[in-house]
């Protein structure tokens, strides 16, 4: 656990973990929690080239979408591109 009391997968600007040990591919809870924390809005979801990325992105998108947010899947992109989409 990090000093914040949150699991170590939560970083300052993203979520990083080893699948399936630290991060479960079928989990939609992170998307729902994020929308709740941010109070709704518009979100972009990107992914890298890892084999687990499509399943993780799909779960995040489902959780975000079902929470009433406007979510756009921008596919496989660099981290810089994803950060740029958030501006």
Short mmCIF file of C-alpha atoms in Angstrom, two decimals:
data_model
loop_
_atom_site.label_atom_id
_atom_site.label_comp_id
_atom_site.label_asym_id
_atom_site.label_seq_id
_atom_site.Cartn_x
_atom_site.Cartn_y
_atom_site.Cartn_z
CA UNK A 1 0.00 0.00 0.00
CA UNK A 2 1.14 3.51 -0.78
CA UNK A 3 1.31 6.14 1.95
CA UNK A 4 -2.10 7.45 0.82
CA UNK A 5 -3.73 4.17 1.77
CA UNK A 6 -4.41 3.41 -1.91
CA UNK A 7 -2.95 0.39 -3.66
CA UNK A 8 0.41 1.02 -5.35
CA UNK A 9 -1.22 0.84 -8.81
CA UNK A 10 -2.50 4.42 -8.43
CA UNK A 11 0.16 6.89 -9.59
CA UNK A 12 0.04 10.68 -9.85
CA UNK A 13 -1.11 10.71 -13.49
CA UNK A 14 -2.23 7.19 -14.32
CA UNK A 15 -2.85 3.67 -13.08
CA UNK A 16 -0.15 1.04 -13.56
CA UNK A 17 -0.12 -2.55 -12.44
CA UNK A 18 0.73 -6.11 -13.43
CA UNK A 19 -2.17 -8.02 -14.98
CA UNK A 20 -3.75 -10.07 -13.43
CA UNK A 21 -1.80 -9.90 -10.12
CA UNK A 22 -2.35 -6.22 -9.34
CA UNK A 23 -4.96 -5.20 -11.89
CA UNK A 24 -7.87 -7.37 -13.00
CA UNK A 25 -8.80 -7.11 -16.70
CA UNK A 26 -12.53 -7.51 -16.04
CA UNK A 27 -12.70 -4.72 -13.47
CA UNK A 28 -15.07 -1.84 -14.26
CA UNK A 29 -14.93 -0.36 -10.78
CA UNK A 30 -12.05 2.00 -11.60
CA UNK A 31 -14.08 3.65 -14.38
CA UNK A 32 -17.12 4.07 -12.17
CA UNK A 33 -15.03 5.43 -9.28
CA UNK A 34 -13.20 7.88 -11.53
CA UNK A 35 -16.42 9.31 -12.92
CA UNK A 36 -17.77 9.66 -9.39
CA UNK A 37 -14.60 11.37 -8.20
CA UNK A 38 -14.53 13.76 -11.15
CA UNK A 39 -18.28 14.43 -11.02
CA UNK A 40 -18.97 13.25 -14.57
CA UNK A 41 -17.69 14.87 -17.73
CA UNK A 42 -15.83 13.81 -20.85
CA UNK A 43 -13.01 11.26 -20.83
CA UNK A 44 -10.56 9.76 -23.32
CA UNK A 45 -9.29 6.20 -22.91
CA UNK A 46 -6.10 5.14 -24.65
CA UNK A 47 -4.02 2.00 -24.53
CA UNK A 48 -0.50 0.81 -25.18
CA UNK A 49 0.69 -2.24 -27.11
CA UNK A 50 0.50 -4.80 -24.30
CA UNK A 51 -1.65 -7.88 -24.87
CA UNK A 52 -3.84 -7.02 -21.86
CA UNK A 53 -4.58 -3.45 -23.03
CA UNK A 54 -7.70 -4.07 -25.17
CA UNK A 55 -9.48 -5.95 -22.37
CA UNK A 56 -8.46 -3.39 -19.73
CA UNK A 57 -9.55 -0.47 -21.94
CA UNK A 58 -12.89 -2.13 -22.71
CA UNK A 59 -13.60 -2.66 -18.99
CA UNK A 60 -12.64 0.92 -18.16
CA UNK A 61 -14.82 2.25 -20.99
CA UNK A 62 -17.81 0.15 -19.85
CA UNK A 63 -17.50 1.36 -16.28
CA UNK A 64 -17.07 4.98 -17.33
CA UNK A 65 -19.90 4.88 -19.85
CA UNK A 66 -22.33 3.16 -17.49
CA UNK A 67 -21.69 5.90 -14.96
CA UNK A 68 -23.11 8.45 -17.37
CA UNK A 69 -19.88 10.03 -18.61
CA UNK A 70 -19.05 10.83 -22.22
CA UNK A 71 -16.12 8.54 -23.05
CA UNK A 72 -14.07 8.32 -26.26
CA UNK A 73 -11.87 5.34 -27.08
CA UNK A 74 -8.78 6.77 -28.83
CA UNK A 75 -7.18 3.35 -29.32
CA UNK A 76 -3.48 2.56 -29.17
CA UNK A 77 -1.58 5.80 -28.57
CA UNK A 78 1.51 7.13 -26.85
CA UNK A 79 1.26 8.38 -23.27
CA UNK A 80 1.90 11.94 -24.46
CA UNK A 81 -1.01 11.73 -26.90
CA UNK A 82 -3.36 10.48 -24.18
CA UNK A 83 -2.28 13.27 -21.82
CA UNK A 84 -2.83 15.83 -24.62
CA UNK A 85 -6.39 14.57 -25.11
CA UNK A 86 -7.14 15.42 -21.50
CA UNK A 87 -6.54 19.12 -22.01
#
